[in-house]
Amino acid sequence: MGPRRYCLQMLIAGIAAASLVTCSCTTTATPTGNGQAVVDFDAILLRRLILNNSATSNATDVAAVSVHQIMETIGYLFKAPRILNETFDKAPELNNELFWEVVHGAEALAGIKGILAESEVVALLDSMAARVAQLPTHLCWPVLRRVVLAALMQRRLQHGPFGLDAAAAAARLCVRFFLLHRTAAGRKGIIDFFHISKAGGTTFCQLAKLNGCRTQSFAARRNCLIREFDDVPRWVNHTLHVSLAPRGLRTPWFANWGSKQRNSVSCHIRKRFMMRRRFNILANEFTVYGAQRIPRNAHVCPGHLNVLQLRHPHLRLRSHLMWVWALYDHHFKEQASEFFPTHGSTHWRALLPAATDNYYIRSLLGESVYFLPPENLTLTHLAAARLAITQFDVLLLLEQPSMNEVLYEMAIGWGLGFGAVHARTSSQVHEVGRQGLPDSEDWKELLKQNELDMDLYRFGSLLALLDVIVFDMAREAGLGSGYSSVSADGGEGGGAGNAAIAGSRAVNPGDDEQWELPGNSTTQRSMCGFVSANEADDVLPAWLVV
Ligand SMILES: *[C@@H]1O[C@H](CO)[C@@H](O)[C@H](O)[C@H]1NC(C)=O
Ligand SMILES: *[C@@H]1O[C@H](CO)[C@@H](O)[C@H](O)[C@H]1NC(C)=O
Ligand SMILES: *[C@@H]1O[C@H](CO)[C@@H](O)[C@H](O)[C@H]1NC(C)=O
Ligand SMILES: *[C@@H]1O[C@H](CO)[C@@H](O)[C@H](O)[C@H]1NC(C)=O
Ligand SMILES: *[C@@H]1O[C@H](CO)[C@@H](O)[C@H](O)[C@H]1NC(C)=O
Ligand SMILES: *[C@@H]1O[C@H](CO)[C@@H](O)[C@H](O)[C@H]1NC(C)=O
């Protein structure tokens, strides 16, 4: 909370004040000449430019989102297409001419090639929308979408609110991106959830179940993972675990860091495996694909709808230590203490080498980075991880429920989601787990080692914030399909058409969560959202993206 904090709220206040001066007509829908309702770009921008920090208030430093950081993010996005090509071998969007044409349009809009007049802006936005409409529909084009949003944002910050015609053109462009996203999600047919441990993945998998998705198993520990794909996380340093273990104890599944190579499965085989069994969601709780030896080959599968959820790195880390402590307690009872000669940060770092050291960056760059020694992780990795995030089709922030509600409905097509945060840790696990945390000086030391992840998280948050503007525009334009907020414990939750979940939640680590909607819920159940758009087709159609 230092003086360097020109926080986002100030930015918002600035924008709001500017709107009041220059435009007293801010309403959500404004009729134009041809009688069509226009979605007000500015109103949505103002509504979405707020990160609600109440859930993370005790973790340092998320609140410090400055104007400078927003401008830095925008600048980074403009550079992204070119550095993507230098960083990764696979970035499918870059191979299309139209992609570059729209990127050039975005640069012009942002004023990189000279300031445009309002009338030129309208023409430019319309020509960009026309090109977006021609893009092939096998991809969601997340990189392009974010570059365009960055340009809209830059124009807005520098020139004040769009005029009516430009706002309408901006809305048309956003709607184009939404339609492209929805169509592509249907062609992809599979949600690939990148589950970064302790960032809300269990909840996501259970929500998938409630929304009618299908996978190998929704049970705890399986958690939407596909056994054959071997995407289980590698947490505990196997060598260290074994060296501490009293004789005669079985080595548990989670002591697999450094001892369990992934049996790698190509995107092509993953897709066919899933389609044959009519599964439409999988989770990957390890690293992105393809980079066991060659970091440049790290990639997500372009034929999947790739979803990533981020949680504040400090809260994620804390939750992870508590979870692992509770796992030891549960598995080894009174012998658990053998594995913890101390619970200081040095021991934790040796025990959970990846999870305690910039876990996001390691997970997002493949095995060759996941297993790097701490001293070898650099700013170059941070930059690459930013690009990796930019390629995910959908980006959720655990601590921003109102944002996620828009994304569940408009980016995944789910009719049901939570109105509030529901991380898995039960109060019992919490009570036990807390005893394993390092003391506060030591804890600060540990946080210091994770500053690269903190930076990545700030970038990701701003990216999500840009993203949600597109989906919110589409919803305001009437393209939503309905959404109900559910509550986890039968109490009253938010939202109209509100339903409650019956069934037990985990008490011990590894217990099942059995979430069900009670028998005659009034809630309309979709079948896993957009990815099921074409699943009535009997044979695998030729246009399927594999
Ligand atoms: C912020 O989030 C908290 C809980 O996460 C919620 O109670 C509060 O209403 C939210 N505030 C706003 C302004 O959305
Ligand atoms: C933040 O810390 C204060 C005191 O340190 C505590 O009372 C409060 O419950 C904490 N809030 C959260 C969200 O953890
Ligand atoms: C990407 O880089 C390669 C050289 O590494 C170059 O041949 C290719 O033209 C570049 N592609 C784009 C789209 O810039
Ligand atoms: C894993 O454990 C071994 C055995 O104690 C230790 O030598 C090694 O340094 C640990 N790995 C890391 C990355 O801390
Ligand atoms: C880590 O960095 C050290 C020193 O720069 C280097 O000698 C070593 O080869 C690196 N290790 C890996 C796995 O890259
Ligand atoms: C749901 O409602 C139908 C009729 O409205 C009824 O026949 C059925 O038994 C109900 N199912 C449950 C589980 O309550």
XYZ file of C-alpha atoms and ligand atoms in Angstrom:
630
model
C 0.000 0.000 0.000
C 2.872 2.369 -0.800
C 2.744 5.744 -2.459
C 3.353 4.203 -5.887
C -0.228 3.100 -5.949
C -2.227 4.941 -8.538
C -4.818 2.353 -8.214
C -7.403 1.182 -10.633
C -10.162 2.909 -8.740
C -8.483 6.214 -9.518
C -8.315 5.295 -13.144
C -11.981 4.476 -13.076
C -12.776 7.705 -11.326
C -10.798 9.478 -14.024
C -12.670 7.786 -16.810
C -16.007 8.319 -15.122
C -15.309 12.012 -14.652
C -14.292 12.331 -18.289
C -17.498 10.642 -19.356
C -19.549 13.046 -17.304
C -17.898 16.046 -18.852
C -18.005 14.912 -22.429
C -21.140 12.851 -22.486
C -24.151 13.093 -20.272
C -25.981 10.446 -22.240
C -24.526 7.258 -20.795
C -27.226 4.657 -20.911
C -26.847 1.015 -21.711
C -28.899 0.915 -24.871
C -29.185 3.790 -27.235
C -31.334 3.634 -30.341
C -29.607 4.566 -33.577
C -31.071 5.808 -36.826
C -32.004 2.349 -38.028
C -33.790 1.522 -34.819
C -31.320 -1.099 -33.582
C -30.286 -1.059 -29.969
C -26.650 -0.195 -29.543
C -24.616 -1.585 -26.724
C -22.800 1.158 -24.918
C -19.124 0.284 -25.011
C -18.292 2.909 -22.429
C -20.838 1.805 -19.878
C -19.518 -1.736 -20.057
C -15.944 -0.598 -19.821
C -16.734 1.319 -16.667
C -18.615 -1.580 -15.181
C -15.868 -4.067 -15.902
C -12.863 -1.975 -15.032
C -13.196 -2.912 -11.411
C -11.338 -5.694 -9.742
C -13.115 -6.523 -6.532
C -10.302 -6.985 -4.074
C -12.295 -7.925 -1.024
C -11.500 -11.614 -1.382
C -7.773 -10.964 -1.582
C -7.490 -7.981 0.722
C -5.105 -9.667 3.097
C -2.756 -10.834 0.423
C -0.334 -8.122 -0.460
C -0.375 -6.194 -3.586
C -3.135 -7.181 -5.981
C -4.846 -3.908 -5.380
C -1.859 -2.180 -6.878
C -3.085 -2.210 -10.430
C -1.892 1.071 -11.813
C -2.570 3.014 -14.969
C 1.017 2.291 -15.761
C 0.368 -1.440 -15.553
C -2.628 -1.177 -17.806
C -0.615 0.713 -20.377
C 2.184 -1.813 -20.034
C -0.250 -4.675 -20.620
C -1.663 -2.970 -23.681
C 1.829 -2.327 -25.023
C 2.767 -5.934 -24.385
C -0.249 -7.193 -26.277
C 0.728 -5.149 -29.323
C 4.119 -6.828 -29.292
C 2.674 -10.277 -28.579
C 2.059 -11.479 -32.155
C 5.694 -10.970 -33.096
C 7.302 -12.325 -29.945
C 4.929 -15.284 -30.020
C 6.522 -16.348 -33.269
C 9.961 -16.035 -31.701
C 9.009 -17.887 -28.528
C 6.885 -20.865 -29.515
C 6.802 -23.137 -32.521
C 3.053 -23.517 -32.348
C 0.877 -20.408 -32.391
C -1.747 -21.270 -34.992
C -3.355 -17.834 -35.213
C -0.194 -16.346 -36.682
C -0.381 -18.433 -39.832
C -3.352 -16.561 -41.237
C -3.057 -13.417 -43.380
C -6.270 -12.003 -41.965
C -4.815 -12.196 -38.485
C -2.062 -9.784 -39.469
C -4.476 -7.499 -41.294
C -6.614 -7.163 -38.175
C -3.500 -6.640 -36.042
C -2.481 -3.777 -38.339
C -5.967 -2.358 -37.973
C -5.620 -2.537 -34.201
C -2.312 -0.697 -34.352
C -3.894 2.030 -36.462
C -6.805 2.290 -34.028
C -4.431 2.651 -31.116
C -2.839 5.616 -32.844
C 0.511 3.935 -33.341
C 0.551 5.166 -36.940
C -0.955 8.590 -36.260
C -4.096 9.879 -34.626
C -7.369 8.981 -36.325
C -10.449 11.149 -36.538
C -13.703 9.747 -35.217
C -15.063 9.109 -38.717
C -11.954 7.190 -39.651
C -12.369 5.114 -36.508
C -15.833 3.979 -37.559
C -14.627 2.931 -40.989
C -11.622 1.163 -39.516
C -13.653 -0.751 -36.944
C -16.086 -1.873 -39.611
C -13.336 -3.077 -41.894
C -11.771 -4.974 -38.992
C -15.143 -6.549 -38.198
C -15.517 -7.595 -41.835
C -12.154 -9.350 -41.688
C -12.949 -11.014 -38.383
C -16.134 -12.337 -39.977
C -14.008 -14.058 -42.615
C -11.647 -15.793 -40.201
C -11.785 -19.588 -40.229
C -13.962 -20.945 -37.425
C -11.719 -23.708 -36.123
C -10.051 -21.330 -33.641
C -11.418 -18.858 -31.096
C -8.642 -16.377 -31.960
C -7.909 -15.331 -28.357
C -4.633 -13.581 -29.187
C -6.269 -11.484 -31.869
C -9.259 -10.712 -29.681
C -6.985 -9.432 -26.927
C -4.884 -7.324 -29.277
C -8.053 -5.684 -30.596
C -9.369 -5.088 -27.092
C -6.069 -3.524 -26.143
C -6.442 -1.148 -29.081
C -9.997 -0.206 -28.131
C -8.850 0.407 -24.586
C -5.901 2.504 -25.676
C -8.104 4.638 -27.923
C -10.578 5.063 -25.070
C -7.942 6.057 -22.525
C -6.372 8.608 -24.821
C -9.399 10.128 -26.538
C -12.259 9.765 -24.104
C -15.546 8.011 -24.802
C -16.385 6.813 -28.298
C -19.060 8.747 -30.116
C -22.320 6.970 -30.869
C -21.295 5.644 -34.258
C -17.887 4.496 -33.101
C -19.372 2.859 -30.011
C -21.806 0.988 -32.230
C -18.974 -0.112 -34.498
C -16.938 -1.249 -31.478
C -19.926 -3.263 -30.300
C -20.296 -4.896 -33.717
C -16.641 -5.847 -33.665
C -16.922 -7.373 -30.177
C -20.025 -9.304 -31.209
C -18.112 -10.695 -34.211
C -15.441 -12.021 -31.869
C -18.077 -13.553 -29.650
C -19.816 -15.315 -32.554
C -16.496 -16.626 -33.763
C -15.692 -17.885 -30.268
C -19.045 -19.631 -29.901
C -18.873 -21.302 -33.303
C -15.308 -22.428 -32.738
C -16.156 -23.826 -29.297
C -18.850 -25.936 -30.954
C -16.407 -27.231 -33.560
C -13.793 -27.974 -30.932
C -16.247 -30.057 -28.940
C -14.066 -30.471 -25.850
C -13.285 -28.306 -22.848
C -9.647 -28.656 -21.848
C -9.428 -27.239 -18.348
C -5.921 -26.313 -17.317
C -6.140 -27.011 -13.613
C -3.432 -25.305 -11.638
C -3.584 -27.088 -8.301
C -5.378 -25.244 -5.532
C -6.766 -22.595 -7.844
C -10.381 -23.748 -7.814
C -10.179 -26.709 -10.180
C -12.326 -29.093 -8.179
C -15.123 -26.589 -8.169
C -14.794 -26.142 -11.910
C -14.954 -29.881 -12.523
C -18.019 -30.240 -10.318
C -19.700 -27.338 -12.083
C -19.002 -29.106 -15.372
C -20.887 -32.082 -14.001
C -23.854 -29.954 -12.964
C -23.868 -28.401 -16.423
C -24.216 -31.780 -18.066
C -20.640 -32.338 -19.226
C -19.236 -35.843 -19.545
C -15.826 -37.191 -18.648
C -14.132 -40.316 -17.346
C -14.841 -39.493 -13.706
C -16.027 -36.627 -11.552
C -14.810 -38.329 -8.364
C -12.260 -36.702 -6.091
C -8.650 -37.352 -7.096
C -9.887 -38.109 -10.627
C -11.357 -34.651 -10.915
C -11.983 -34.597 -14.682
C -8.495 -36.008 -15.316
C -8.259 -38.715 -17.984
C -6.241 -41.622 -16.632
C -4.637 -42.493 -19.972
C -3.357 -38.933 -20.479
C -1.289 -38.938 -17.293
C -1.898 -35.264 -16.497
C -1.768 -35.703 -12.699
C 0.208 -33.063 -10.822
C 3.732 -33.753 -9.601
C 3.949 -32.261 -6.146
C 6.165 -33.910 -3.533
C 9.890 -34.491 -4.134
C 9.983 -38.261 -4.378
C 13.613 -38.636 -3.267
C 13.091 -36.474 -0.221
C 9.849 -38.196 0.703
C 11.433 -41.627 0.493
C 14.481 -40.551 2.469
C 12.244 -39.329 5.302
C 9.775 -42.217 5.255
C 9.817 -44.693 8.136
C 10.302 -48.284 6.964
C 7.365 -50.153 5.586
C 5.174 -47.232 4.535
C 3.629 -47.198 1.089
C 4.657 -44.248 -1.050
C 1.510 -42.213 -1.705
C 0.469 -40.998 -5.178
C 1.424 -37.406 -4.477
C 5.124 -38.144 -3.828
C 5.816 -38.139 -7.557
C 7.906 -35.053 -8.291
C 10.989 -36.225 -10.139
C 10.006 -39.882 -10.271
C 7.132 -39.942 -12.714
C 7.704 -38.952 -16.326
C 4.568 -38.079 -18.208
C 3.493 -40.617 -20.734
C 2.931 -37.979 -23.369
C -0.148 -38.144 -25.555
C -0.499 -35.980 -28.662
C -3.363 -33.548 -29.229
C -4.556 -35.722 -32.067
C -4.838 -38.841 -29.931
C -6.384 -36.908 -27.052
C -9.085 -35.616 -29.367
C -9.937 -38.981 -30.847
C -9.952 -40.654 -27.441
C -12.393 -38.068 -26.108
C -14.693 -38.043 -29.129
C -14.955 -41.827 -29.311
C -16.156 -41.950 -25.738
C -18.291 -38.849 -26.114
C -16.472 -37.102 -23.281
C -16.526 -33.336 -23.534
C -14.367 -32.160 -20.655
C -10.892 -33.079 -19.511
C -8.624 -31.518 -16.937
C -4.866 -31.220 -17.090
C -3.304 -30.647 -13.689
C 0.334 -30.835 -14.737
C 1.906 -28.717 -17.488
C 0.929 -27.639 -20.976
C 1.711 -30.169 -23.667
C 4.700 -30.948 -25.797
C 7.641 -29.445 -23.931
C 9.260 -32.370 -22.181
C 12.564 -31.555 -23.805
C 12.020 -28.638 -26.159
C 10.630 -25.521 -24.429
C 9.697 -23.947 -27.786
C 7.258 -26.757 -28.384
C 5.067 -25.931 -25.356
C 1.459 -25.604 -26.524
C -2.193 -26.017 -25.751
C -4.218 -28.196 -28.111
C -5.755 -25.892 -30.713
C -8.609 -28.357 -31.228
C -9.769 -27.951 -27.596
C -11.578 -25.082 -25.906
C -8.757 -24.125 -23.556
C -9.814 -22.758 -20.181
C -7.478 -21.435 -17.504
C -8.410 -20.236 -14.034
C -6.038 -18.086 -12.001
C -6.056 -17.479 -8.284
C -3.953 -14.993 -6.353
C -0.523 -16.709 -6.112
C -0.116 -16.111 -2.372
C -3.502 -17.603 -1.551
C -2.880 -20.476 -3.922
C 0.466 -21.213 -2.308
C -0.940 -21.045 1.195
C -3.755 -23.342 0.241
C -1.331 -25.772 -1.364
C 0.882 -26.066 1.716
C -2.146 -26.566 3.951
C -3.508 -29.203 1.595
C -0.278 -31.194 1.441
C 0.129 -30.985 5.211
C -3.421 -32.259 5.623
C -2.745 -35.054 3.115
C 0.239 -36.204 5.165
C -1.804 -35.964 8.328
C -4.598 -38.000 6.789
C -2.382 -40.646 5.203
C 0.210 -41.158 7.904
C -1.554 -40.133 11.103
C 0.969 -39.970 13.964
C 3.818 -40.812 11.591
C 3.168 -37.676 9.546
C 5.607 -35.716 11.672
C 8.468 -37.870 10.343
C 8.132 -36.039 7.053
C 8.369 -32.634 8.657
C 11.510 -32.250 10.734
C 10.576 -28.562 10.380
C 7.806 -26.712 8.621
C 10.009 -23.822 7.643
C 10.166 -22.553 4.100
C 13.472 -24.292 3.331
C 11.941 -27.657 4.020
C 8.772 -26.829 2.118
C 10.812 -25.710 -0.875
C 12.733 -28.974 -0.964
C 9.547 -30.980 -0.474
C 7.417 -29.172 -3.092
C 9.988 -27.818 -5.530
C 7.615 -26.695 -8.288
C 4.573 -25.769 -6.220
C 6.536 -23.407 -3.960
C 8.449 -21.681 -6.732
C 6.422 -19.802 -9.355
C 4.067 -22.672 -9.984
C 2.051 -20.820 -12.625
C 5.043 -20.090 -14.799
C 6.366 -23.612 -14.437
C 3.003 -25.169 -15.259
C 2.434 -22.948 -18.280
C 5.739 -23.714 -19.971
C 5.937 -27.503 -19.975
C 8.022 -30.089 -18.161
C 11.416 -28.726 -19.138
C 10.626 -25.577 -17.140
C 8.518 -27.303 -14.470
C 11.587 -29.192 -13.281
C 14.125 -26.356 -13.549
C 16.052 -25.489 -10.369
C 14.739 -22.279 -8.722
C 17.813 -20.243 -9.656
C 17.267 -20.972 -13.337
C 13.863 -19.373 -13.632
C 14.221 -15.934 -15.258
C 12.364 -12.958 -16.691
C 12.495 -14.718 -20.057
C 10.271 -17.411 -18.602
C 7.910 -14.787 -17.253
C 7.607 -13.257 -20.725
C 6.955 -16.658 -22.285
C 4.352 -17.495 -19.655
C 2.520 -14.261 -20.443
C 2.324 -15.375 -24.056
C 1.171 -18.804 -22.951
C -1.736 -17.269 -21.006
C -2.669 -15.127 -23.979
C -3.315 -18.264 -26.009
C -5.988 -19.665 -23.684
C -9.485 -19.189 -25.091
C -11.087 -18.505 -21.716
C -9.444 -16.956 -18.685
C -11.209 -17.040 -15.293
C -10.150 -15.355 -12.065
C -11.176 -17.288 -8.990
C -11.573 -14.182 -6.876
C -13.758 -12.286 -9.369
C -17.110 -14.050 -9.242
C -19.062 -11.394 -11.088
C -16.609 -11.642 -13.950
C -16.762 -15.416 -13.960
C -20.532 -15.380 -14.202
C -20.274 -13.562 -17.520
C -17.602 -15.975 -18.689
C -19.452 -19.148 -17.650
C -22.472 -18.012 -19.608
C -20.911 -16.272 -22.581
C -17.521 -17.928 -23.044
C -18.347 -21.524 -22.052
C -22.096 -21.482 -22.541
C -22.927 -22.928 -19.133
C -26.269 -22.120 -17.582
C -25.149 -22.735 -14.015
C -22.350 -21.344 -11.936
C -21.504 -20.013 -8.540
C -22.281 -16.518 -7.472
C -19.367 -16.624 -5.077
C -16.005 -18.226 -4.500
C -15.991 -21.882 -3.534
C -12.513 -23.247 -3.149
C -12.460 -26.799 -1.940
C -10.782 -26.638 1.440
C -13.211 -27.673 4.147
C -12.956 -26.237 7.617
C -11.451 -29.473 8.978
C -8.701 -29.462 6.387
C -8.216 -25.814 7.126
C -7.812 -26.383 10.856
C -5.254 -29.135 10.354
C -3.470 -27.502 7.456
C -2.829 -24.229 9.217
C -0.478 -25.957 11.606
C 1.872 -26.738 8.731
C 2.436 -23.169 7.574
C 5.854 -21.558 8.066
C 6.045 -18.747 10.606
C 5.489 -15.268 9.311
C 9.074 -14.179 8.601
C 9.704 -17.413 6.784
C 6.447 -17.089 4.919
C 7.460 -13.659 3.653
C 10.670 -15.187 2.394
C 8.670 -17.756 0.478
C 6.465 -15.094 -1.070
C 9.536 -13.236 -2.205
C 10.592 -16.283 -4.214
C 7.301 -16.079 -6.077
C 7.463 -12.572 -7.422
C 7.597 -13.696 -11.035
C 4.280 -15.458 -10.543
C 2.847 -12.344 -8.923
C 3.782 -10.370 -12.004
C 2.242 -12.995 -14.241
C -0.939 -12.902 -12.197
C -1.234 -9.137 -12.551
C -0.877 -9.485 -16.293
C -3.420 -12.312 -16.386
C -5.911 -10.308 -14.334
C -5.770 -7.407 -16.734
C -6.099 -9.757 -19.670
C -9.213 -11.302 -18.146
C -10.569 -7.859 -17.572
C -10.123 -6.924 -21.238
C -11.628 -10.227 -22.286
C -14.765 -9.967 -20.266
C -15.637 -6.720 -22.021
C -16.193 -8.654 -25.263
C -18.412 -11.220 -23.609
C -20.316 -8.621 -21.673
C -20.963 -6.687 -24.880
C -22.354 -9.832 -26.473
C -24.611 -10.424 -23.506
C -25.876 -6.863 -23.567
C -26.527 -7.333 -27.262
C -28.955 -10.078 -26.311
C -26.835 -13.077 -27.271
C -26.835 -14.745 -23.865
C -28.629 -18.014 -23.295
C -29.583 -17.660 -19.659
C -27.721 -18.210 -16.442
C -28.529 -19.147 -12.869
C -26.392 -18.670 -9.880
C -26.305 -21.693 -7.580
C -25.408 -21.898 -3.943
C -23.389 -24.719 -2.510
C -25.075 -25.389 0.772
C -28.763 -25.060 0.254
C -28.784 -21.571 1.668
C -29.948 -18.557 -0.209
C -27.596 -17.482 -2.968
C -27.675 -14.678 -5.470
C -29.409 -14.483 -8.778
C -32.842 -15.205 -10.106
C -33.789 -18.803 -10.809
C -31.409 -19.655 -8.055
C -30.805 -23.321 -7.275
C -29.007 -25.052 -4.468
C -26.693 -28.023 -4.576
C -27.404 -31.055 -2.511
C -24.792 -33.648 -1.645
C -21.699 -33.823 0.439
C -18.503 -31.839 0.231
C -15.095 -33.253 1.074
C -14.195 -33.526 4.740
C -10.827 -35.209 4.403
C -8.362 -34.650 1.599
C -9.223 -37.060 -1.157
C -12.885 -37.490 -0.214
C -15.458 -37.291 -2.954
C -17.561 -34.269 -3.560
C -20.984 -35.407 -4.620
C -22.755 -32.432 -5.939
C -26.217 -32.851 -7.365
C -28.997 -30.519 -8.202
C -32.021 -31.640 -6.238
C -34.524 -33.670 -8.255
C -36.853 -31.165 -9.819
C -34.695 -28.170 -10.030
C -36.362 -25.443 -12.002
C -33.042 -24.722 -13.581
C -32.634 -25.443 -17.249
C -29.750 -27.828 -17.746
C -27.625 -27.208 -20.751
C -25.500 -30.032 -22.103
C -22.068 -28.700 -21.310
C -22.536 -25.415 -23.145
C -21.073 -24.430 -26.477
C -18.873 -27.490 -26.930
C -21.928 -29.702 -27.343
C -23.389 -27.673 -30.227
C -22.749 -30.415 -32.785
C -22.793 -33.535 -30.693
C -26.090 -34.824 -32.012
C -24.212 -35.746 -35.174
C -23.700 -39.465 -35.113
C -20.480 -40.042 -36.953
C -17.455 -37.874 -36.362
C -17.961 -35.193 -38.976
C -15.192 -34.350 -41.413
C -14.920 -30.744 -40.309
C -14.186 -31.703 -36.751
C -11.000 -30.095 -35.546
C -8.572 -32.752 -34.450
C -16.887 -7.980 -3.656
O -16.825 -9.349 -3.302
C -17.406 -9.655 -2.058
C -17.205 -11.121 -1.748
O -16.333 -11.741 -2.606
C -18.887 -9.300 -2.081
O -19.440 -9.578 -0.821
C -19.044 -7.834 -2.427
O -20.401 -7.542 -2.565
C -18.332 -7.513 -3.731
N -18.389 -6.085 -3.973
C -18.739 -5.561 -5.148
C -18.726 -4.076 -5.246
O -19.033 -6.262 -6.095
C -7.665 -10.084 7.204
O -6.921 -9.914 8.397
C -7.685 -9.480 9.491
C -6.763 -9.248 10.674
O -5.447 -9.561 10.369
C -8.737 -10.530 9.825
O -9.529 -10.093 10.903
C -9.606 -10.744 8.601
O -10.518 -11.796 8.838
C -8.761 -11.113 7.387
N -9.585 -11.183 6.206
C -9.516 -12.175 5.329
C -10.404 -12.066 4.150
O -8.773 -13.135 5.457
C 8.039 -16.628 -37.832
O 9.440 -16.785 -37.744
C 10.033 -17.502 -38.802
C 11.509 -17.594 -38.553
O 11.756 -18.039 -37.275
C 9.773 -16.795 -40.118
O 10.280 -17.567 -41.180
C 8.275 -16.625 -40.297
O 8.033 -15.888 -41.470
C 7.679 -15.917 -39.112
N 6.253 -15.905 -39.278
C 5.536 -14.826 -39.090
C 4.090 -14.993 -39.314
O 6.030 -13.775 -38.749
C 14.660 -33.245 -3.615
O 15.106 -34.046 -2.575
C 16.471 -34.416 -2.664
C 16.743 -35.405 -1.544
O 16.579 -34.795 -0.314
C 17.323 -33.180 -2.568
O 18.685 -33.501 -2.692
C 16.941 -32.213 -3.674
O 17.625 -31.015 -3.545
C 15.442 -31.947 -3.652
N 15.101 -31.194 -4.823
C 14.871 -29.876 -4.787
C 14.612 -29.229 -6.114
O 14.839 -29.238 -3.769
C 21.010 -23.548 -14.418
O 21.886 -22.461 -14.398
C 23.232 -22.834 -14.181
C 24.061 -21.572 -14.008
O 23.704 -20.618 -14.950
C 23.697 -23.686 -15.340
O 25.035 -24.074 -15.143
C 22.816 -24.910 -15.436
O 23.164 -25.678 -16.557
C 21.360 -24.527 -15.522
N 20.545 -25.720 -15.430
C 19.564 -25.994 -16.258
C 18.829 -27.261 -16.021
O 19.251 -25.247 -17.160
C -40.196 -34.411 -10.584
O -41.483 -33.987 -10.995
C -42.241 -34.954 -11.682
C -43.550 -34.330 -12.135
O -43.520 -32.947 -12.056
C -42.496 -36.146 -10.774
O -43.198 -37.148 -11.461
C -41.164 -36.692 -10.307
O -41.351 -37.724 -9.382
C -40.310 -35.604 -9.659
N -38.996 -36.121 -9.369
C -38.416 -35.913 -8.199
C -37.056 -36.542 -8.034
O -38.898 -35.266 -7.320
